[in-house]
Amino acid sequence: MTTPAVPTAPRIPEHVHRRRWAILGVLMLSLLIVVLDNSILNVAIKTISTPAPTGLGATQSELEWAINAYTLVFAGLLFTAGLLGDRIGRKKVLLGGLAVFGIGSALAAESGSPAQLIAFRALMAVGAAFVMPATLAVLMNVFEREEQPKAIGIWAGGVGLAIAIGPITGGLLLDHFWWGSVFLINVPIVLLAFALMLWLVPDSRDPAPGRIDPLGVVLSVVGLVLLVYGIIKGGELADFTDPVVLATILGGLAVLTAFVVFEARSDHPSIDVTYFKNKVFSAAMAVITLVFFALMGVTFFSVFYTQSVRGYSPLQSGLLLLPLAAAQLLFAPRARLVVDRFGVRATTTGAMLVLTATLAAFATLDADTPIWLLEVVFFCMGTGMAHVMTPTSVVIMQALPREKAGSASALSNTFRQLGGALGIAVLGSVLSTAYRDGIEGELGALPAGLRETAGESIEATLGVAAKLGARGGELVAPANDAFLHAMHVTALCGAVVALAGAVVVGVFLPGKPRTPQQGAPEEELVRTES
């Protein structure tokens, strides 16, 4: 007869454990404004491009940089922000990030020129970079291991909710207020989150962080900024062979390679690069990158499909995304139950195949497709996302020690941002090139200057058509046809990328976990059958 093993004592203090769900609510509120802001801006782009006093009269390039400045700074600082949170305290980093984000939002709302808007958006990104990884790091330190998958599922559902309600909120604000209201709305939410965080959220940090690694931090920031800038510039020019683009991307990759080599040899590294020798950890990172590559590219063109081709208003376009949010909210917190039943590999492979099918489904949409079919596609897309993001986030966060939660979260979010930036740049280039090829033959009668402008995008073509009056009406149908063809090509490219992600998870992610024995160490919960 053997004596049962004594269960492992809880690692979370009782007073924190009692209020863990309230703390998760505060973290979700903080996360909501950071994610919601980008999706709100997408709705406001048309208004901001309108001449003053309605908008700022921003050009296409200035609008792109209002979005890209945020992505560039955010991606460049994520890793450093996670590292600082582990060292000086995640609550301090969260509060500081919220304050900077709120100040940046207030300034962006009062921008008097596109240049000011770009600068203040970059300031907002500084704050956001310190908020996003810290929310997941705090979560890992207020929930015991067995509850972490459920909490991460709710966290992932919140990301999906923010992506969907952003356009709805933006549409409502633009219907009743001026364009700056899409930024000013952040300020009261920041103040509420700040107050609740002071009251409820405990601080946590790595108890043995070691010495600061300034060279590693500088190399990571410079490498990421160069890489993301090169990707963005390549998408903007629709030419990744441009010498400047190639030099910037290769320079970024060279600096990041130097970062990895330096970290591997350092006795006090910012990140232990040996984590990437874990095939499961690396595969989960790769899948997050591929998922966001495919999805960000597709959601980028879906806005033009619903507004430019189908004629829906910004608010209506936002409401069309509700099934995506509903699916995320419904399934993300429950994804752990599917994983418990079938294992990580089967769950995520099936979900990636669903995403592949939904992306390919965009290649069947036309100008008169029943709108309920688009709603079904969005719902299935949200379902697939929920069953990919939750299991892979759990795998990543539980693969590293709890003390390194900030670094793990920052790494995950950095790869997500890189994937999203690549998706918008590469698939945006595919969309732009395919559209230009499709519409070129219809622009021959226009003056040379107008011809080049009208060929940039469907919005540019329709803008030129509106100025030409009755004569321009002849361009509307060819513009819609050219865009639909470009959308079909781009959607199929996204589907191929998602299919590659399905192969990665099918080969490298773990199968159904073994039943843990009573008293087994935490690491046993991560080990799974291949």
Coordinates of C-alpha atoms in Angstrom, one line a residue:
M1 CA 0.0 0.0 0.0
T2 CA 1.4 3.3 -1.0
T3 CA 0.8 6.7 0.6
P4 CA -0.8 9.2 -1.7
A5 CA 1.4 12.1 -2.7
V6 CA 0.7 15.4 -1.0
P7 CA -0.8 17.9 -3.4
T8 CA 1.4 20.8 -4.3
A9 CA 0.5 23.9 -2.2
P10 CA -1.0 26.9 -4.1
R11 CA 1.6 29.4 -5.3
I12 CA -0.8 32.3 -5.4
P13 CA -1.5 34.3 -2.1
E14 CA -5.0 33.7 -0.9
H15 CA -6.0 37.4 -1.0
V16 CA -5.0 37.6 -4.6
H17 CA -6.6 34.2 -5.5
R18 CA -10.0 35.5 -4.1
R19 CA -10.1 38.5 -6.5
R20 CA -8.5 36.8 -9.5
W21 CA -11.5 37.2 -11.8
A22 CA -12.0 40.9 -10.9
I23 CA -8.3 41.3 -11.7
L24 CA -8.8 39.6 -15.0
G25 CA -11.6 42.1 -15.7
V26 CA -9.3 45.0 -15.2
L27 CA -6.6 43.4 -17.4
M28 CA -9.3 42.9 -20.1
L29 CA -10.3 46.6 -19.9
S30 CA -6.7 47.7 -20.3
L31 CA -6.2 45.3 -23.2
L32 CA -9.5 46.4 -24.8
I33 CA -8.5 50.0 -25.4
V34 CA -5.1 49.0 -26.9
V35 CA -6.5 46.5 -29.4
L36 CA -9.7 48.5 -30.0
D37 CA -7.8 51.7 -31.0
N38 CA -6.4 50.2 -34.2
S39 CA -9.7 48.8 -35.4
I40 CA -11.4 52.1 -34.7
L41 CA -8.9 54.0 -36.8
N42 CA -9.6 51.8 -39.8
V43 CA -13.2 53.1 -39.8
A44 CA -12.1 56.7 -39.5
I45 CA -9.6 56.7 -42.4
K46 CA -12.1 58.0 -44.9
T47 CA -13.1 60.9 -42.7
I48 CA -9.6 61.9 -41.8
S49 CA -8.7 62.0 -45.5
T50 CA -11.5 64.6 -46.0
P51 CA -10.3 68.2 -46.2
A52 CA -10.7 70.4 -43.1
P53 CA -12.8 71.2 -41.2
T54 CA -14.4 67.7 -41.5
G55 CA -11.0 65.9 -41.5
L56 CA -7.3 66.6 -41.9
G57 CA -7.0 66.3 -45.6
A58 CA -4.5 63.4 -45.1
T59 CA -3.0 61.9 -48.3
Q60 CA -3.0 58.1 -48.9
S61 CA 0.7 57.9 -47.7
E62 CA -0.1 60.0 -44.6
L63 CA -3.0 57.7 -43.7
E64 CA -0.8 54.6 -44.1
W65 CA 1.8 56.1 -41.8
A66 CA -0.8 57.0 -39.2
I67 CA -1.4 53.2 -39.0
N68 CA 2.2 52.2 -39.6
A69 CA 3.8 54.5 -37.1
Y70 CA 1.8 52.7 -34.4
T71 CA 2.8 49.3 -35.7
L72 CA 6.5 50.2 -36.0
V73 CA 6.9 51.6 -32.5
F74 CA 4.6 48.9 -30.9
A75 CA 6.5 46.0 -32.5
G76 CA 9.9 47.6 -31.8
L77 CA 9.3 48.1 -28.1
L78 CA 7.2 45.0 -27.2
F79 CA 10.1 42.8 -26.2
T80 CA 11.8 45.5 -24.2
A81 CA 8.6 46.3 -22.4
G82 CA 8.1 42.7 -21.4
L83 CA 11.7 42.5 -20.1
L84 CA 11.2 45.7 -18.0
G85 CA 8.0 44.4 -16.6
D86 CA 9.7 41.2 -15.4
R87 CA 12.5 43.4 -13.8
I88 CA 10.8 46.5 -12.3
G89 CA 7.3 45.1 -11.8
R90 CA 4.4 44.4 -14.2
K91 CA 1.9 46.7 -12.3
K92 CA 4.3 49.7 -12.6
V93 CA 4.8 49.0 -16.3
L94 CA 1.0 48.7 -16.8
L95 CA 0.2 51.9 -15.0
G96 CA 3.0 53.8 -16.9
G97 CA 1.9 52.4 -20.2
L98 CA -1.8 53.3 -19.6
A99 CA -0.8 56.9 -18.6
V100 CA 1.3 57.4 -21.8
F101 CA -1.4 55.8 -24.0
G102 CA -4.1 58.1 -22.5
I103 CA -1.9 61.3 -23.0
G104 CA -1.2 60.2 -26.6
S105 CA -4.9 59.6 -27.2
A106 CA -5.9 63.1 -26.0
L107 CA -3.1 64.7 -28.1
A108 CA -4.1 62.7 -31.2
A109 CA -7.7 63.8 -30.9
E110 CA -6.6 67.4 -31.1
S111 CA -4.1 67.0 -34.0
G112 CA -4.0 69.9 -36.3
S113 CA -2.2 68.2 -39.2
P114 CA -1.5 64.7 -40.5
A115 CA 2.1 65.0 -39.2
Q116 CA 0.9 65.7 -35.7
L117 CA -1.5 62.7 -35.9
I118 CA 1.4 60.4 -37.0
A119 CA 3.6 61.6 -34.1
F120 CA 0.9 61.2 -31.5
R121 CA 0.0 57.8 -32.8
A122 CA 3.6 56.8 -32.3
L123 CA 3.4 58.1 -28.7
M124 CA 0.2 56.0 -28.1
A125 CA 2.2 52.9 -29.4
V126 CA 4.8 53.5 -26.7
G127 CA 2.1 53.2 -24.1
A128 CA 0.4 50.2 -25.8
A129 CA 3.7 48.3 -26.0
F130 CA 4.0 48.4 -22.2
V131 CA 0.4 47.5 -21.6
M132 CA -0.2 44.5 -23.8
P133 CA 2.5 42.0 -22.7
A134 CA 2.0 43.0 -19.1
T135 CA -1.7 42.0 -19.1
L136 CA -0.9 38.4 -20.0
A137 CA 2.1 38.4 -17.6
V138 CA 0.0 39.5 -14.6
L139 CA -2.6 36.9 -15.6
M140 CA 0.0 34.1 -15.3
N141 CA 0.8 35.4 -11.8
V142 CA -2.7 35.6 -10.3
F143 CA -4.1 32.2 -11.6
E144 CA -2.9 28.8 -10.6
R145 CA -1.7 26.6 -13.4
E146 CA -4.9 24.5 -13.7
E147 CA -7.0 27.7 -14.2
Q148 CA -4.6 29.4 -16.6
P149 CA -6.0 27.9 -19.8
K150 CA -9.5 29.1 -18.9
A151 CA -8.2 32.6 -18.1
I152 CA -6.1 32.8 -21.3
G153 CA -9.1 31.7 -23.2
I154 CA -11.2 34.6 -21.8
W155 CA -8.2 36.9 -22.5
A156 CA -8.0 35.7 -26.1
G157 CA -11.8 36.2 -26.4
G158 CA -11.4 39.8 -25.3
V159 CA -8.9 40.4 -28.1
G160 CA -11.5 39.2 -30.6
L161 CA -14.2 41.3 -29.0
A162 CA -12.0 44.4 -29.3
I163 CA -11.2 43.8 -33.0
A164 CA -15.0 43.5 -33.7
I165 CA -16.4 46.3 -31.6
G166 CA -13.8 48.8 -32.7
P167 CA -15.4 49.5 -36.1
I168 CA -18.9 49.6 -34.5
T169 CA -17.7 52.1 -31.8
G170 CA -15.9 54.1 -34.5
G171 CA -19.0 54.1 -36.7
L172 CA -21.2 55.4 -33.9
L173 CA -18.8 58.1 -32.9
L174 CA -18.3 59.3 -36.5
D175 CA -22.1 59.4 -37.0
H176 CA -22.4 61.9 -34.1
F177 CA -19.1 63.6 -33.4
W178 CA -15.9 64.8 -35.2
W179 CA -13.1 62.5 -36.2
G180 CA -11.0 63.1 -33.1
S181 CA -13.7 61.4 -30.9
V182 CA -12.3 58.0 -32.0
F183 CA -9.1 58.8 -30.0
L184 CA -10.7 60.9 -27.2
I185 CA -12.9 57.9 -26.3
N186 CA -9.8 56.2 -24.9
V187 CA -9.2 58.8 -22.2
P188 CA -12.2 58.0 -19.8
I189 CA -11.5 54.2 -20.3
V190 CA -7.8 54.8 -19.4
L191 CA -8.8 56.7 -16.2
L192 CA -11.2 54.0 -15.1
A193 CA -8.7 51.2 -15.8
F194 CA -5.9 53.1 -14.0
A195 CA -8.0 53.6 -10.9
L196 CA -9.2 49.9 -10.8
M197 CA -5.6 48.7 -11.4
L198 CA -4.3 50.8 -8.4
W199 CA -7.0 49.2 -6.2
L200 CA -7.1 45.6 -7.4
V201 CA -4.0 44.4 -9.3
P202 CA -1.0 43.1 -7.4
D203 CA 2.5 43.7 -8.5
S204 CA 4.8 40.9 -9.6
R205 CA 8.3 40.6 -11.0
D206 CA 11.1 38.1 -11.7
P207 CA 12.7 37.5 -8.2
A208 CA 16.1 36.8 -9.8
P209 CA 16.3 38.9 -13.0
G210 CA 20.1 39.2 -13.1
R211 CA 22.0 42.1 -14.4
I212 CA 20.5 44.4 -17.1
D213 CA 21.5 43.6 -20.6
P214 CA 21.6 47.1 -22.3
L215 CA 23.3 45.9 -25.5
G216 CA 20.7 43.1 -26.0
V217 CA 17.9 45.6 -25.5
V218 CA 19.3 48.0 -28.0
L219 CA 19.9 45.2 -30.6
S220 CA 16.4 43.9 -30.2
V221 CA 14.8 47.4 -30.7
V222 CA 17.0 48.4 -33.7
G223 CA 16.6 45.0 -35.3
L224 CA 12.8 44.9 -34.9
V225 CA 12.3 48.5 -36.0
L226 CA 14.4 48.0 -39.2
L227 CA 12.7 44.7 -40.1
V228 CA 9.2 46.1 -39.6
Y229 CA 10.0 49.3 -41.4
G230 CA 11.4 47.4 -44.4
I231 CA 8.2 45.2 -44.5
I232 CA 5.9 48.3 -44.3
K233 CA 8.0 50.1 -47.0
G234 CA 7.9 47.1 -49.2
G235 CA 4.1 47.0 -48.9
E236 CA 3.8 50.7 -49.5
L237 CA 5.9 50.5 -52.7
A238 CA 4.4 47.1 -53.7
D239 CA 7.9 46.1 -54.5
F240 CA 10.1 44.0 -52.1
T241 CA 13.0 44.1 -54.5
D242 CA 13.5 47.9 -54.1
P243 CA 17.1 48.5 -52.9
V244 CA 16.0 50.5 -49.9
V245 CA 13.5 47.9 -48.9
L246 CA 15.9 45.0 -49.3
A247 CA 18.7 46.9 -47.4
T248 CA 16.4 47.7 -44.5
I249 CA 14.9 44.2 -44.2
L250 CA 18.4 42.5 -44.5
G251 CA 19.8 45.1 -42.0
G252 CA 17.0 44.2 -39.6
L253 CA 17.6 40.5 -40.0
A254 CA 21.4 41.0 -39.5
V255 CA 20.9 43.0 -36.3
L256 CA 18.5 40.4 -34.9
T257 CA 21.0 37.6 -35.8
A258 CA 23.6 39.5 -33.9
F259 CA 21.1 39.8 -31.0
V260 CA 20.6 36.0 -31.0
V261 CA 24.3 35.3 -31.1
F262 CA 25.0 37.8 -28.3
E263 CA 22.2 36.4 -26.1
A264 CA 23.5 32.8 -26.6
R265 CA 26.9 33.8 -25.4
S266 CA 25.9 36.3 -22.6
D267 CA 25.9 35.2 -18.9
H268 CA 23.0 37.6 -18.3
P269 CA 20.9 37.4 -21.4
S270 CA 17.6 39.4 -21.9
I271 CA 16.1 36.2 -23.3
D272 CA 17.3 32.7 -23.0
V273 CA 17.4 31.7 -26.7
T274 CA 17.6 28.0 -25.8
Y275 CA 13.8 28.3 -25.3
F276 CA 13.6 28.1 -29.1
K277 CA 15.2 24.7 -29.1
N278 CA 11.9 23.5 -27.7
K279 CA 10.0 22.4 -30.9
V280 CA 6.6 22.9 -29.4
F281 CA 7.4 26.5 -28.2
S282 CA 8.9 27.4 -31.6
A283 CA 6.0 25.8 -33.5
A284 CA 3.5 27.8 -31.5
M285 CA 5.3 31.0 -32.2
A286 CA 5.4 30.2 -35.9
V287 CA 1.7 29.4 -36.0
I288 CA 0.8 32.7 -34.3
T289 CA 2.9 34.5 -37.0
L290 CA 1.3 32.7 -39.9
V291 CA -2.3 33.1 -38.5
F292 CA -1.9 36.9 -38.2
F293 CA -0.1 37.1 -41.5
A294 CA -3.2 35.6 -43.2
L295 CA -5.9 37.2 -41.1
M296 CA -4.6 40.8 -41.0
G297 CA -4.2 40.8 -44.8
V298 CA -7.7 39.5 -45.3
T299 CA -9.4 41.8 -42.8
F300 CA -7.6 44.7 -44.5
F301 CA -9.4 44.0 -47.8
S302 CA -12.7 43.0 -46.3
V303 CA -13.3 46.6 -45.2
F304 CA -13.0 47.8 -48.8
Y305 CA -15.2 44.9 -50.0
T306 CA -18.1 45.8 -47.6
Q307 CA -17.8 49.6 -47.9
S308 CA -16.5 50.3 -51.5
V309 CA -18.0 47.3 -53.4
R310 CA -21.1 46.6 -51.3
G311 CA -21.8 50.2 -50.3
Y312 CA -22.2 49.7 -46.5
S313 CA -21.5 52.6 -44.1
P314 CA -18.6 52.4 -41.6
L315 CA -21.1 51.5 -38.8
Q316 CA -22.8 48.8 -40.9
S317 CA -19.4 47.5 -42.0
G318 CA -18.5 47.2 -38.3
L319 CA -21.7 45.4 -37.4
L320 CA -21.0 42.8 -40.1
L321 CA -18.0 41.8 -37.9
L322 CA -20.2 40.9 -34.9
P323 CA -20.3 37.1 -35.8
L324 CA -16.5 37.1 -35.7
A325 CA -16.6 38.6 -32.1
A326 CA -19.5 36.3 -31.1
A327 CA -17.6 33.2 -32.1
Q328 CA -14.4 34.4 -30.3
L329 CA -16.4 35.2 -27.1
L330 CA -18.3 31.9 -27.3
F331 CA -15.4 29.5 -28.1
A332 CA -12.2 31.0 -26.8
P333 CA -12.9 30.4 -23.1
R334 CA -14.1 26.9 -23.9
A335 CA -11.3 25.9 -26.2
R336 CA -9.5 24.3 -23.3
L337 CA -12.3 21.7 -23.1
V338 CA -11.7 20.7 -26.7
V339 CA -7.9 20.5 -26.0
D340 CA -8.7 18.3 -22.9
R341 CA -10.7 15.9 -25.1
F342 CA -8.6 15.8 -28.3
G343 CA -5.2 17.3 -27.5
V344 CA -3.5 20.5 -28.7
R345 CA -2.4 19.0 -32.1
A346 CA -5.8 17.8 -33.2
T347 CA -7.6 21.0 -31.9
T348 CA -5.2 23.5 -33.6
T349 CA -4.8 21.5 -36.8
G350 CA -8.6 21.3 -37.2
A351 CA -8.9 25.0 -36.4
M352 CA -6.2 26.0 -38.9
L353 CA -8.0 24.0 -41.6
V354 CA -11.2 25.9 -40.8
L355 CA -9.3 29.1 -41.1
T356 CA -7.9 28.0 -44.5
A357 CA -11.4 27.2 -45.7
T358 CA -12.8 30.6 -44.5
L359 CA -10.0 32.5 -46.2
A360 CA -10.5 30.5 -49.4
A361 CA -14.2 31.3 -49.2
F362 CA -13.5 35.0 -49.8
A363 CA -12.4 33.9 -53.3
T364 CA -16.1 33.0 -54.0
L365 CA -17.6 36.4 -52.9
D366 CA -19.0 38.7 -55.6
A367 CA -20.8 42.1 -55.6
D368 CA -24.2 40.4 -55.2
T369 CA -23.4 37.5 -52.9
P370 CA -26.0 37.2 -50.1
I371 CA -24.6 39.0 -47.1
W372 CA -25.6 36.2 -44.8
L373 CA -22.9 34.0 -46.5
L374 CA -20.3 36.6 -45.4
E375 CA -21.6 36.4 -41.9
V376 CA -21.2 32.6 -41.9
V377 CA -17.6 33.0 -43.1
F378 CA -16.9 35.5 -40.3
F379 CA -18.4 33.3 -37.7
C380 CA -16.4 30.3 -38.9
M381 CA -13.3 32.5 -38.9
G382 CA -13.8 33.5 -35.3
T383 CA -14.4 29.9 -34.3
G384 CA -11.1 28.9 -35.9
M385 CA -9.2 31.8 -34.3
A386 CA -10.5 30.9 -30.9
H387 CA -9.3 27.3 -31.2
V388 CA -5.9 28.4 -32.4
M389 CA -5.0 31.4 -30.3
T390 CA -6.1 30.0 -26.9
P391 CA -4.1 26.6 -27.1
T392 CA -1.0 28.2 -28.6
S393 CA -1.0 31.0 -26.1
V394 CA -1.3 28.5 -23.3
V395 CA 1.6 26.4 -24.8
I396 CA 3.8 29.5 -25.0
M397 CA 3.1 30.9 -21.6
Q398 CA 3.4 27.6 -19.8
A399 CA 6.6 26.6 -21.6
L400 CA 8.5 29.4 -19.8
P401 CA 8.9 29.8 -16.0
R402 CA 6.2 31.9 -14.3
E403 CA 8.9 34.5 -13.4
K404 CA 9.6 35.1 -17.1
A405 CA 5.9 35.6 -18.0
G406 CA 6.5 39.2 -19.2
S407 CA 9.2 38.0 -21.6
A408 CA 7.0 35.1 -22.9
S409 CA 4.0 37.4 -23.4
A410 CA 6.2 40.0 -25.2
L411 CA 7.7 37.4 -27.5
S412 CA 4.3 36.1 -28.4
N413 CA 3.0 39.5 -29.1
T414 CA 6.1 40.5 -31.1
F415 CA 5.7 37.5 -33.4
R416 CA 2.0 38.4 -33.7
Q417 CA 2.8 42.0 -34.7
L418 CA 5.5 40.8 -37.2
G419 CA 3.0 38.4 -38.7
G420 CA 0.3 41.1 -38.9
A421 CA 2.7 43.7 -40.4
L422 CA 3.9 41.1 -43.0
G423 CA 0.3 40.2 -43.8
I424 CA -0.8 43.8 -44.5
A425 CA 2.4 44.6 -46.4
V426 CA 2.7 41.4 -48.5
L427 CA -1.0 40.6 -49.1
G428 CA -1.7 44.4 -49.4
S429 CA 1.0 44.4 -52.2
V430 CA -0.7 41.4 -53.9
L431 CA -4.1 43.2 -53.7
S432 CA -2.6 46.5 -55.0
T433 CA -0.7 44.8 -57.9
A434 CA -3.7 42.6 -58.9
Y435 CA -6.0 45.6 -58.8
R436 CA -3.7 47.8 -60.8
D437 CA -3.3 45.1 -63.5
G438 CA -7.1 44.7 -63.6
I439 CA -8.1 48.4 -63.9
E440 CA -5.2 49.7 -66.1
G441 CA -6.9 49.0 -69.3
E442 CA -10.0 51.0 -68.3
L443 CA -8.0 54.2 -67.5
G444 CA -6.5 54.9 -70.9
A445 CA -8.9 57.9 -71.6
L446 CA -7.8 59.7 -68.4
P447 CA -5.0 62.3 -68.3
A448 CA -1.6 60.7 -67.4
G449 CA -1.6 62.3 -63.9
L450 CA -5.1 61.1 -63.1
R451 CA -4.4 57.7 -64.6
E452 CA -1.7 57.0 -62.1
T453 CA -3.7 58.3 -59.1
A454 CA -6.8 56.3 -60.1
G455 CA -4.9 53.1 -60.4
E456 CA -3.6 53.1 -56.8
S457 CA -6.7 51.5 -55.2
I458 CA -10.5 51.1 -55.6
E459 CA -11.0 54.1 -53.3
A460 CA -8.7 56.2 -55.6
T461 CA -10.5 55.1 -58.7
L462 CA -14.0 55.8 -57.2
G463 CA -12.7 59.2 -56.0
V464 CA -11.5 60.2 -59.5
A465 CA -14.8 58.8 -60.9
A466 CA -16.8 61.1 -58.6
K467 CA -14.9 64.2 -59.7
L468 CA -15.5 63.3 -63.4
G469 CA -19.3 63.3 -62.9
A470 CA -21.4 61.3 -65.5
R471 CA -18.3 60.4 -67.5
G472 CA -16.7 58.9 -64.4
G473 CA -19.7 56.6 -63.8
E474 CA -18.3 54.3 -66.5
L475 CA -15.4 53.5 -64.2
V476 CA -17.4 52.2 -61.2
A477 CA -18.3 48.7 -62.6
P478 CA -14.7 48.0 -63.9
A479 CA -13.3 49.2 -60.6
N480 CA -15.6 46.7 -58.7
D481 CA -14.7 43.9 -61.1
A482 CA -10.9 44.6 -60.8
F483 CA -11.1 44.8 -57.0
L484 CA -13.1 41.5 -56.7
H485 CA -10.5 39.7 -58.9
A486 CA -7.7 41.2 -56.7
M487 CA -9.5 40.2 -53.5
H488 CA -9.9 36.6 -54.8
V489 CA -6.2 36.3 -55.6
T490 CA -5.2 37.8 -52.2
A491 CA -7.7 35.5 -50.3
L492 CA -6.2 32.4 -52.0
C493 CA -2.7 33.6 -51.0
G494 CA -3.9 33.9 -47.4
A495 CA -5.4 30.5 -47.5
V496 CA -2.1 29.0 -48.7
V497 CA -0.3 30.6 -45.7
A498 CA -3.0 29.3 -43.3
L499 CA -2.6 25.8 -44.8
A500 CA 1.2 26.0 -44.1
G501 CA 0.2 26.8 -40.5
A502 CA -1.9 23.7 -40.4
V503 CA 1.1 21.6 -41.5
V504 CA 3.3 23.2 -38.8
V505 CA 0.9 22.4 -36.0
G506 CA 0.1 19.0 -37.3
V507 CA 3.8 18.1 -37.3
F508 CA 5.2 19.9 -34.2
L509 CA 2.5 20.6 -31.6
P510 CA 1.9 17.9 -28.9
G511 CA -0.9 15.3 -29.0
K512 CA -3.3 14.5 -26.3
P513 CA -1.7 15.0 -22.8
R514 CA -1.1 12.1 -20.5
T515 CA -3.3 12.0 -17.4
P516 CA -1.1 13.6 -14.7
Q517 CA -0.5 11.6 -11.6
Q518 CA -1.4 13.1 -8.2
G519 CA 1.4 15.2 -7.0
A520 CA 3.2 15.3 -10.3
P521 CA 5.4 18.3 -10.9
E522 CA 4.1 21.2 -13.0
E523 CA 6.4 20.3 -15.9
E524 CA 4.6 17.0 -16.3
L525 CA 1.5 18.9 -17.5
V526 CA 3.5 20.3 -20.4
R527 CA 5.0 17.0 -21.5
T528 CA 2.7 15.3 -24.0
E529 CA 2.6 12.3 -26.2
S530 CA 3.8 12.9 -29.8

